Amino acid sequence: MARQDDMNTGEPRKKFFMCYFESTRACSLNCRYCMTKNPRKPPRDHTTELSTDEIKRLVIDEVKKYCTHGAIAFSGGEHLLRKDALEILEYTAEAGLWSFINTSGALLTADLVKRVKKAAGGKVIFVFSLNSILPDIQKWSRDDGLWTVIKSIFLCLKAGVDFFVITTVSRNNLKSLGATVKFLKLAGIPLLRSPFVMRGMGDSHQELSLTPEDMRDVIHPILRNYSKSYVSYTPFFAGPEFLKAQWAEMNMELDQLGCQASRGFVGVSAEGRVAPCVHLLDNGLECGNVRDQPLTEILRDNPIITAVRSREGLKGKCGRCRYKQTCGGCRALAYYRTGDYLAEDPTCFFEPVDETTRSEHEELQNRNVARFVKFIKTKNPWKSFF
């Protein structure tokens, strides 16, 4: 699939890109470390949430301009609480984009799943938060029971709608992570690992932050033994030469390895503010507002966005690492721990001397990438993205 030039900018369009759009801060739950609750006081301007028309013109239309095969990940809060939720999904489908709906599942019924599928023209994927397969731990972190997720999965299976789960890993669910991933692996359910960050209410739970030892001894061994845990987590030790050859052979463009910030996705708040990653919204690293500047221009020209995307200015061990381009370290964790979004990832256990230092896990991670590529190249809906 050849890249195409955008008619307005002359810039090459990406094959795939996701806009993680928090369409509302309203929610039916009150999760303990919700990212979008209790944000720092927003600027005086643009404090209202984007209207239906603004979402269509300033978010959806702009993503369509930016990439040939894009997606909007609607989150919140709870996107399905918006009165125009289905209208927005319908417009997204008409624009040729896929919709990901990050939802607690609390509002889902068989009828609503069918209506969502119809509105999105079948181009929809539900994303559920499963922090632990152990009910008490799930309940502690999610303000809802494990049954809500299980029920939602069955509703999707019955309606023929794709889904996967996100697991936010913190010290709260560290001990049950192995059991959770084992369950997902047996069920063949893809997993996306999300790091616990100190955004929103997370700032009140800094005791949940992870250490390099947690990553080395628990988290990384579990994730690297399940190829459907996705390749978008840090640290990630795929060899740059291997990936270059892999992408050339498959005629693919897959930038969202390791840290996805500015490469695989961008975050947009309910009020239109933009950050390299959804985890970095509401914390002073915003890169403009879609009400003031087109999203395509922000993605092309903003110095923070471009610095995160290039990774050439990374500091510390991330800057001297062989895997700078295939991992990049978590920019959100770096920012919250140091105040510098280009600092080294504080949870990484790898200690490279320079760019010639290889991880003992490189061959395994290469094999995981090959398995993952085979999965997305042969399975719907993933093969349509890349």
PDB file of N, CA and C in Angstrom, residues 10 64 76 90 300-301 313 359 384:
ATOM      1  N   GLY A  10       0.585  18.480   1.283  1.00  0.00           N
ATOM      2  CA  GLY A  10       1.674  17.955   0.496  1.00  0.00           C
ATOM      3  C   GLY A  10       2.521  16.963   1.266  1.00  0.00           C
ATOM      4  N   LYS A  64      -8.858  11.823   9.171  1.00  0.00           N
ATOM      5  CA  LYS A  64      -9.003  11.299   7.815  1.00  0.00           C
ATOM      6  C   LYS A  64      -7.962  11.920   6.877  1.00  0.00           C
ATOM      7  N   GLY A  76     -13.259   8.486  27.642  1.00  0.00           N
ATOM      8  CA  GLY A  76     -13.773   9.532  28.501  1.00  0.00           C
ATOM      9  C   GLY A  76     -13.046   9.524  29.818  1.00  0.00           C
ATOM     10  N   GLU A  90     -21.410   7.025  13.602  1.00  0.00           N
ATOM     11  CA  GLU A  90     -21.860   6.922  12.213  1.00  0.00           C
ATOM     12  C   GLU A  90     -21.021   7.811  11.301  1.00  0.00           C
ATOM     13  N   ARG A 300       2.005  17.842  12.556  1.00  0.00           N
ATOM     14  CA  ARG A 300       3.132  18.065  11.649  1.00  0.00           C
ATOM     15  C   ARG A 300       4.164  19.016  12.222  1.00  0.00           C
ATOM     16  N   ASP A 301       3.721  20.073  12.935  1.00  0.00           N
ATOM     17  CA  ASP A 301       4.613  21.181  13.254  1.00  0.00           C
ATOM     18  C   ASP A 301       4.956  21.363  14.727  1.00  0.00           C
ATOM     19  N   GLY A 313      16.166  13.154  20.509  1.00  0.00           N
ATOM     20  CA  GLY A 313      16.605  13.939  21.655  1.00  0.00           C
ATOM     21  C   GLY A 313      16.447  13.248  22.988  1.00  0.00           C
ATOM     22  N   SER A 359      20.112  -6.598  24.308  1.00  0.00           N
ATOM     23  CA  SER A 359      19.360  -7.251  25.376  1.00  0.00           C
ATOM     24  C   SER A 359      19.332  -8.756  25.149  1.00  0.00           C
ATOM     25  N   SER A 384      -6.988  -4.857   7.941  1.00  0.00           N
ATOM     26  CA  SER A 384      -7.434  -3.712   7.147  1.00  0.00           C
ATOM     27  C   SER A 384      -6.738  -2.420   7.560  1.00  0.00           C
TER      28      SER A 384
END
